[in-house]
Amino acid sequence: MTRGSEPRYRPASDVLKGRVVLVTGAGAGIGRVAALAYARHGADVVLLGRTRSKLESVFDVIVAETATKPVIVPADLATLDEAAADNLAEAIREDYGRLDGILHNASVLGPRVPVAHYPADAWAEVMQVNAMAPVMLTRALLPLLEAAPDASIVFTSSGVGRVGRAYWGAYAVSKFATEGLSQTLADELEHTGVRVNALNPGGTRTAMRAAAYPAEDPATLPEPEAHMDLYLYLMGPDSEGVTGRSIDAPAWRGP
Ligand code: NDP
């Protein structure tokens, strides 16, 4: 992928070979494209999402196109608790024996209304899916990540996770939490082999973006594929030692 004339980063075709990577929200949007990109670069991908048929569609493409071993984990992060996160960790340990990376990608937008009118139950659900579920998954999976030689945790942020904006409500607050979790974890894990970074894809042509900006022409936006060099860089060995960063995909110029 290029911006102007210079390629930002050219991953080796097998840059993730032998790695096991969990992608949440892998059935649609950016998560689907990232899961496919990871598998096409050699990773065994654990596909987590709430709609089984969407995960099966990604699974089928991966099996048809690659020699990797994907697995489907239908799970609703709105109801994920510690026991469910522990069960997932145990299943990954049994299937693969290790975990080399997590892309925390799944999120919900929630209502676009003023804080004064935001329903409390909707606020709680957005915080659960976007902020709490990644905490529980990361905690349960940390022993498997620490057992890997150079594991990578990638959180998905947003522009409204750095500067709040009217009517973005719990979504913005959840993304501030994501940035805080990423920084805190990066600091705690500084002397381990686990690196932790946050990535803001910026405006991207997906269902979530269309819901947030219904009047916008989707054709004016980059597709998720435009960011995959950065998603591969952060997940693969070329970013070893890079931790505690928060990177905007559109502004990224390469390693
Ligand atoms: P989409 O809404 O297109 O896709 C979100 C994915 O997350 C879907 O696969 C969805 O599953 C899954 N998901 C949602 N809720 C749950 C849940 N409760 N349990 C399990 N899976 C769930 O979003 P994008 O691809 O646009 O966004 C991906 C990430 O990028 C998000 O973190 C978003 O905040 C961030 N982002 C996106 C931007 C954009 O312009 N698109 C800009 C800035 C940040 P299902 O399809 O089954 O509903």
GROMACS .gro file of N, CA, C and O and ligand atoms in nm, residues 24-33 48-55 73-80 104-109 125 128-130 133 155-160 168 171 174-175 178 199-213 216 221-222 224 227 231, ligand 1:
model
  324
   24THR      N    1  -1.097  -1.000   1.730
   24THR     CA    2  -1.237  -0.984   1.772
   24THR      C    3  -1.312  -0.900   1.669
   24THR      O    4  -1.254  -0.812   1.605
   25GLY      N    5  -1.440  -0.931   1.653
   25GLY     CA    6  -1.517  -0.863   1.548
   25GLY      C    7  -1.466  -0.902   1.411
   25GLY      O    8  -1.457  -0.818   1.321
   26ALA      N    9  -1.435  -1.031   1.395
   26ALA     CA   10  -1.368  -1.077   1.273
   26ALA      C   11  -1.465  -1.103   1.158
   26ALA      O   12  -1.422  -1.136   1.048
   27GLY      N   13  -1.595  -1.086   1.181
   27GLY     CA   14  -1.692  -1.123   1.078
   27GLY      C   15  -1.723  -1.015   0.977
   27GLY      O   16  -1.778  -1.045   0.870
   28ALA      N   17  -1.691  -0.891   1.009
   28ALA     CA   18  -1.731  -0.781   0.919
   28ALA      C   19  -1.633  -0.665   0.932
   28ALA      O   20  -1.553  -0.659   1.025
   29GLY      N   21  -1.643  -0.572   0.837
   29GLY     CA   22  -1.568  -0.447   0.846
   29GLY      C   23  -1.417  -0.467   0.852
   29GLY      O   24  -1.361  -0.556   0.787
   30ILE      N   25  -1.352  -0.385   0.932
   30ILE     CA   26  -1.206  -0.387   0.941
   30ILE      C   27  -1.158  -0.521   0.997
   30ILE      O   28  -1.056  -0.575   0.952
   31GLY      N   29  -1.231  -0.578   1.093
   31GLY     CA   30  -1.189  -0.705   1.154
   31GLY      C   31  -1.185  -0.818   1.054
   31GLY      O   32  -1.094  -0.901   1.056
   32ARG      N   33  -1.284  -0.822   0.963
   32ARG     CA   34  -1.285  -0.927   0.861
   32ARG      C   35  -1.162  -0.914   0.770
   32ARG      O   36  -1.093  -1.013   0.742
   33VAL      N   37  -1.136  -0.792   0.727
   33VAL     CA   38  -1.023  -0.770   0.635
   33VAL      C   39  -0.890  -0.799   0.707
   33VAL      O   40  -0.797  -0.856   0.648
   48LEU      N   41  -1.320  -1.439   1.635
   48LEU     CA   42  -1.424  -1.418   1.736
   48LEU      C   43  -1.522  -1.312   1.687
   48LEU      O   44  -1.482  -1.208   1.637
   49GLY      N   45  -1.651  -1.341   1.703
   49GLY     CA   46  -1.754  -1.244   1.665
   49GLY      C   47  -1.889  -1.293   1.712
   49GLY      O   48  -1.902  -1.403   1.762
   50ARG      N   49  -1.990  -1.208   1.694
   50ARG     CA   50  -2.120  -1.247   1.750
   50ARG      C   51  -2.212  -1.312   1.649
   50ARG      O   52  -2.316  -1.365   1.686
   51THR      N   53  -2.178  -1.307   1.518
   51THR     CA   54  -2.266  -1.366   1.416
   51THR      C   55  -2.194  -1.482   1.347
   51THR      O   56  -2.100  -1.461   1.269
   52ARG      N   57  -2.238  -1.604   1.378
   52ARG     CA   58  -2.169  -1.724   1.331
   52ARG      C   59  -2.156  -1.726   1.178
   52ARG      O   60  -2.050  -1.761   1.124
   53SER      N   61  -2.264  -1.689   1.107
   53SER     CA   62  -2.261  -1.698   0.960
   53SER      C   63  -2.151  -1.609   0.900
   53SER      O   64  -2.085  -1.647   0.803
   54LYS      N   65  -2.130  -1.493   0.961
   54LYS     CA   66  -2.024  -1.403   0.911
   54LYS      C   67  -1.886  -1.463   0.936
   54LYS      O   68  -1.796  -1.455   0.852
   55LEU      N   69  -1.870  -1.524   1.053
   55LEU     CA   70  -1.741  -1.587   1.085
   55LEU      C   71  -1.716  -1.705   0.990
   55LEU      O   72  -1.604  -1.726   0.944
   73VAL      N   73  -1.492  -1.871   1.688
   73VAL     CA   74  -1.540  -1.859   1.826
   73VAL      C   75  -1.659  -1.762   1.828
   73VAL      O   76  -1.642  -1.641   1.841
   74PRO      N   77  -1.782  -1.815   1.812
   74PRO     CA   78  -1.898  -1.726   1.823
   74PRO      C   79  -1.913  -1.681   1.968
   74PRO      O   80  -1.921  -1.765   2.058
   75ALA      N   81  -1.910  -1.552   1.991
   75ALA     CA   82  -1.921  -1.502   2.128
   75ALA      C   83  -1.972  -1.359   2.123
   75ALA      O   84  -1.927  -1.278   2.041
   76ASP      N   85  -2.066  -1.329   2.213
   76ASP     CA   86  -2.118  -1.193   2.222
   76ASP      C   87  -2.045  -1.121   2.335
   76ASP      O   88  -2.061  -1.155   2.452
   77LEU      N   89  -1.966  -1.022   2.299
   77LEU     CA   90  -1.887  -0.951   2.401
   77LEU      C   91  -1.976  -0.872   2.497
   77LEU      O   92  -1.931  -0.834   2.604
   78ALA      N   93  -2.102  -0.852   2.459
   78ALA     CA   94  -2.194  -0.781   2.549
   78ALA      C   95  -2.225  -0.863   2.674
   78ALA      O   96  -2.267  -0.807   2.776
   79THR      N   97  -2.207  -0.994   2.663
   79THR     CA   98  -2.236  -1.080   2.779
   79THR      C   99  -2.112  -1.156   2.826
   79THR      O  100  -2.124  -1.241   2.915
   80LEU      N  101  -1.997  -1.126   2.769
   80LEU     CA  102  -1.875  -1.196   2.808
   80LEU      C  103  -1.841  -1.169   2.955
   80LEU      O  104  -1.841  -1.054   2.999
  104HIS      N  105  -0.778  -0.639   1.924
  104HIS     CA  106  -0.905  -0.600   1.985
  104HIS      C  107  -0.972  -0.502   1.889
  104HIS      O  108  -0.939  -0.383   1.887
  105ASN      N  109  -1.064  -0.553   1.810
  105ASN     CA  110  -1.125  -0.472   1.703
  105ASN      C  111  -1.275  -0.451   1.721
  105ASN      O  112  -1.327  -0.347   1.682
  106ALA      N  113  -1.344  -0.548   1.780
  106ALA     CA  114  -1.490  -0.538   1.790
  106ALA      C  115  -1.531  -0.417   1.872
  106ALA      O  116  -1.472  -0.389   1.977
  107SER      N  117  -1.629  -0.345   1.825
  107SER     CA  118  -1.686  -0.232   1.900
  107SER      C  119  -1.827  -0.209   1.852
  107SER      O  120  -1.863  -0.247   1.741
  108VAL      N  121  -1.904  -0.142   1.937
  108VAL     CA  122  -2.034  -0.092   1.894
  108VAL      C  123  -2.034   0.060   1.906
  108VAL      O  124  -1.964   0.117   1.989
  109LEU      N  125  -2.115   0.121   1.822
  109LEU     CA  126  -2.121   0.267   1.816
  109LEU      C  127  -2.210   0.324   1.926
  109LEU      O  128  -2.176   0.426   1.987
  125GLU      N  129  -2.381  -0.100   2.788
  125GLU     CA  130  -2.348  -0.201   2.687
  125GLU      C  131  -2.228  -0.158   2.603
  125GLU      O  132  -2.140  -0.239   2.572
  128GLN      N  133  -1.925  -0.210   2.806
  128GLN     CA  134  -1.896  -0.353   2.821
  128GLN      C  135  -1.827  -0.408   2.695
  128GLN      O  136  -1.724  -0.474   2.704
  129VAL      N  137  -1.885  -0.381   2.578
  129VAL     CA  138  -1.830  -0.438   2.454
  129VAL      C  139  -1.695  -0.373   2.420
  129VAL      O  140  -1.598  -0.443   2.387
  130ASN      N  141  -1.688  -0.242   2.427
  130ASN     CA  142  -1.571  -0.170   2.376
  130ASN      C  143  -1.455  -0.164   2.476
  130ASN      O  144  -1.339  -0.158   2.435
  133ALA      N  145  -1.487  -0.586   2.790
  133ALA     CA  146  -1.456  -0.716   2.730
  133ALA      C  147  -1.306  -0.726   2.693
  133ALA      O  148  -1.244  -0.830   2.721
  155PHE      N  149  -0.488  -0.262   2.036
  155PHE     CA  150  -0.620  -0.209   2.068
  155PHE      C  151  -0.664  -0.116   1.956
  155PHE      O  152  -0.581  -0.051   1.893
  156THR      N  153  -0.798  -0.108   1.936
  156THR     CA  154  -0.849  -0.019   1.833
  156THR      C  155  -0.911   0.104   1.896
  156THR      O  156  -1.007   0.096   1.971
  157SER      N  157  -0.852   0.218   1.864
  157SER     CA  158  -0.897   0.345   1.920
  157SER      C  159  -0.978   0.422   1.816
  157SER      O  160  -1.032   0.365   1.721
  158SER      N  161  -0.985   0.551   1.835
  158SER     CA  162  -1.064   0.636   1.747
  158SER      C  163  -1.022   0.781   1.771
  158SER      O  164  -0.968   0.812   1.879
  159GLY      N  165  -1.050   0.868   1.677
  159GLY     CA  166  -1.022   1.010   1.698
  159GLY      C  167  -1.092   1.063   1.822
  159GLY      O  168  -1.037   1.147   1.896
  160VAL      N  169  -1.214   1.013   1.851
  160VAL     CA  170  -1.287   1.059   1.970
  160VAL      C  171  -1.240   0.988   2.097
  160VAL      O  172  -1.298   1.007   2.203
  168TRP      N  173  -2.103   1.185   2.086
  168TRP     CA  174  -2.034   1.056   2.070
  168TRP      C  175  -2.042   0.975   2.199
  168TRP      O  176  -2.000   0.858   2.202
  171TYR      N  177  -1.936   0.588   2.332
  171TYR     CA  178  -1.834   0.542   2.237
  171TYR      C  179  -1.704   0.618   2.259
  171TYR      O  180  -1.596   0.557   2.270
  174SER      N  181  -1.552   0.515   2.588
  174SER     CA  182  -1.492   0.380   2.580
  174SER      C  183  -1.358   0.383   2.508
  174SER      O  184  -1.267   0.305   2.539
  175LYS      N  185  -1.344   0.473   2.411
  175LYS     CA  186  -1.217   0.480   2.338
  175LYS      C  187  -1.109   0.552   2.419
  175LYS      O  188  -0.990   0.520   2.408
  178THR      N  189  -0.991   0.281   2.622
  178THR     CA  190  -0.904   0.193   2.543
  178THR      C  191  -0.762   0.248   2.539
  178THR      O  192  -0.664   0.173   2.555
  199LEU      N  193  -0.430   0.160   1.791
  199LEU     CA  194  -0.433   0.196   1.650
  199LEU      C  195  -0.567   0.263   1.621
  199LEU      O  196  -0.672   0.208   1.652
  200ASN      N  197  -0.564   0.380   1.563
  200ASN     CA  198  -0.686   0.447   1.518
  200ASN      C  199  -0.692   0.437   1.367
  200ASN      O  200  -0.610   0.499   1.298
  201PRO      N  201  -0.788   0.358   1.314
  201PRO     CA  202  -0.791   0.343   1.167
  201PRO      C  203  -0.829   0.471   1.095
  201PRO      O  204  -0.801   0.485   0.977
  202GLY      N  205  -0.895   0.564   1.165
  202GLY     CA  206  -0.947   0.682   1.096
  202GLY      C  207  -1.068   0.644   1.012
  202GLY      O  208  -1.103   0.526   1.000
  203GLY      N  209  -1.133   0.742   0.954
  203GLY     CA  210  -1.256   0.717   0.877
  203GLY      C  211  -1.234   0.610   0.771
  203GLY      O  212  -1.149   0.626   0.683
  204THR      N  213  -1.313   0.503   0.778
  204THR     CA  214  -1.293   0.386   0.692
  204THR      C  215  -1.429   0.335   0.647
  204THR      O  216  -1.526   0.339   0.724
  205ARG      N  217  -1.433   0.285   0.524
  205ARG     CA  218  -1.562   0.247   0.462
  205ARG      C  219  -1.616   0.117   0.523
  205ARG      O  220  -1.583   0.008   0.477
  206THR      N  221  -1.698   0.131   0.626
  206THR     CA  222  -1.759   0.014   0.692
  206THR      C  223  -1.901   0.049   0.732
  206THR      O  224  -1.944   0.166   0.725
  207ALA      N  225  -1.970  -0.052   0.784
  207ALA     CA  226  -2.109  -0.031   0.830
  207ALA      C  227  -2.113   0.065   0.947
  207ALA      O  228  -2.204   0.149   0.958
  208MET      N  229  -2.013   0.057   1.037
  208MET     CA  230  -2.014   0.147   1.152
  208MET      C  231  -1.999   0.293   1.107
  208MET      O  232  -2.070   0.382   1.155
  209ARG      N  233  -1.909   0.316   1.015
  209ARG     CA  234  -1.889   0.454   0.967
  209ARG      C  235  -2.016   0.506   0.899
  209ARG      O  236  -2.055   0.621   0.917
  210ALA      N  237  -2.081   0.420   0.820
  210ALA     CA  238  -2.203   0.461   0.751
  210ALA      C  239  -2.313   0.494   0.852
  210ALA      O  240  -2.390   0.588   0.832
  211ALA      N  241  -2.316   0.420   0.964
  211ALA     CA  242  -2.417   0.449   1.066
  211ALA      C  243  -2.386   0.581   1.137
  211ALA      O  244  -2.477   0.656   1.174
  212ALA      N  245  -2.258   0.611   1.155
  212ALA     CA  246  -2.219   0.734   1.225
  212ALA      C  247  -2.234   0.857   1.135
  212ALA      O  248  -2.263   0.966   1.184
  213TYR      N  249  -2.214   0.839   1.003
  213TYR     CA  250  -2.219   0.951   0.909
  213TYR      C  251  -2.310   0.914   0.791
  213TYR      O  252  -2.262   0.890   0.680
  216GLU      N  253  -2.274   1.085   0.444
  216GLU     CA  254  -2.142   1.082   0.378
  216GLU      C  255  -2.143   0.984   0.260
  216GLU      O  256  -2.205   0.877   0.268
  221LEU      N  257  -1.419   0.740   0.115
  221LEU     CA  258  -1.340   0.687   0.227
  221LEU      C  259  -1.251   0.572   0.183
  221LEU      O  260  -1.288   0.495   0.093
  222PRO      N  261  -1.136   0.555   0.248
  222PRO     CA  262  -1.055   0.438   0.219
  222PRO      C  263  -1.124   0.310   0.265
  222PRO      O  264  -1.199   0.312   0.364
  224PRO      N  265  -1.098  -0.079   0.427
  224PRO     CA  266  -1.011  -0.134   0.531
  224PRO      C  267  -0.876  -0.184   0.476
  224PRO      O  268  -0.774  -0.174   0.544
  227HIS      N  269  -0.538   0.002   0.521
  227HIS     CA  270  -0.464   0.009   0.648
  227HIS      C  271  -0.387  -0.119   0.680
  227HIS      O  272  -0.323  -0.127   0.784
  231TYR      N  273  -0.166  -0.276   1.015
  231TYR     CA  274  -0.217  -0.386   1.097
  231TYR      C  275  -0.119  -0.503   1.097
  231TYR      O  276  -0.099  -0.569   1.198
  256NDP     P1  277  -1.819  -0.262   1.204
  256NDP     O1  278  -1.939  -0.222   1.279
  256NDP     O2  279  -1.822  -0.260   1.057
  256NDP     O3  280  -1.771  -0.406   1.253
  256NDP     C1  281  -1.764  -0.432   1.390
  256NDP     C2  282  -1.740  -0.579   1.414
  256NDP     O4  283  -1.747  -0.601   1.556
  256NDP     C3  284  -1.846  -0.667   1.350
  256NDP     O5  285  -1.786  -0.784   1.303
  256NDP     C4  286  -1.939  -0.697   1.467
  256NDP     O6  287  -2.007  -0.820   1.454
  256NDP     C5  288  -1.840  -0.704   1.582
  256NDP     N1  289  -1.910  -0.683   1.708
  256NDP     C6  290  -1.985  -0.578   1.744
  256NDP     N2  291  -2.040  -0.599   1.864
  256NDP     C7  292  -1.996  -0.720   1.906
  256NDP     C8  293  -2.021  -0.798   2.021
  256NDP     N3  294  -2.105  -0.757   2.117
  256NDP     N4  295  -1.961  -0.918   2.032
  256NDP     C9  296  -1.879  -0.962   1.934
  256NDP     N5  297  -1.854  -0.894   1.822
  256NDP    C10  298  -1.913  -0.774   1.807
  256NDP     O7  299  -1.702  -0.167   1.259
  256NDP     P2  300  -1.565  -0.119   1.190
  256NDP     O8  301  -1.506  -0.230   1.114
  256NDP     O9  302  -1.590   0.011   1.127
  256NDP    O10  303  -1.478  -0.088   1.322
  256NDP    C11  304  -1.373  -0.172   1.365
  256NDP    C12  305  -1.301  -0.100   1.476
  256NDP    O11  306  -1.245   0.022   1.427
  256NDP    C13  307  -1.391  -0.059   1.593
  256NDP    O12  308  -1.320  -0.073   1.714
  256NDP    C14  309  -1.420   0.088   1.566
  256NDP    O13  310  -1.450   0.157   1.686
  256NDP    C15  311  -1.287   0.131   1.507
  256NDP     N6  312  -1.294   0.251   1.425
  256NDP    C16  313  -1.360   0.250   1.305
  256NDP    C17  314  -1.363   0.363   1.225
  256NDP    C18  315  -1.432   0.365   1.093
  256NDP    O14  316  -1.436   0.472   1.029
  256NDP     N7  317  -1.486   0.253   1.044
  256NDP    C19  318  -1.297   0.487   1.268
  256NDP    C20  319  -1.230   0.479   1.396
  256NDP    C21  320  -1.230   0.363   1.470
  256NDP     P3  321  -2.142  -0.832   1.367
  256NDP    O15  322  -2.101  -0.798   1.226
  256NDP    O16  323  -2.180  -0.972   1.383
  256NDP    O17  324  -2.238  -0.733   1.424
   0.00000   0.00000   0.00000
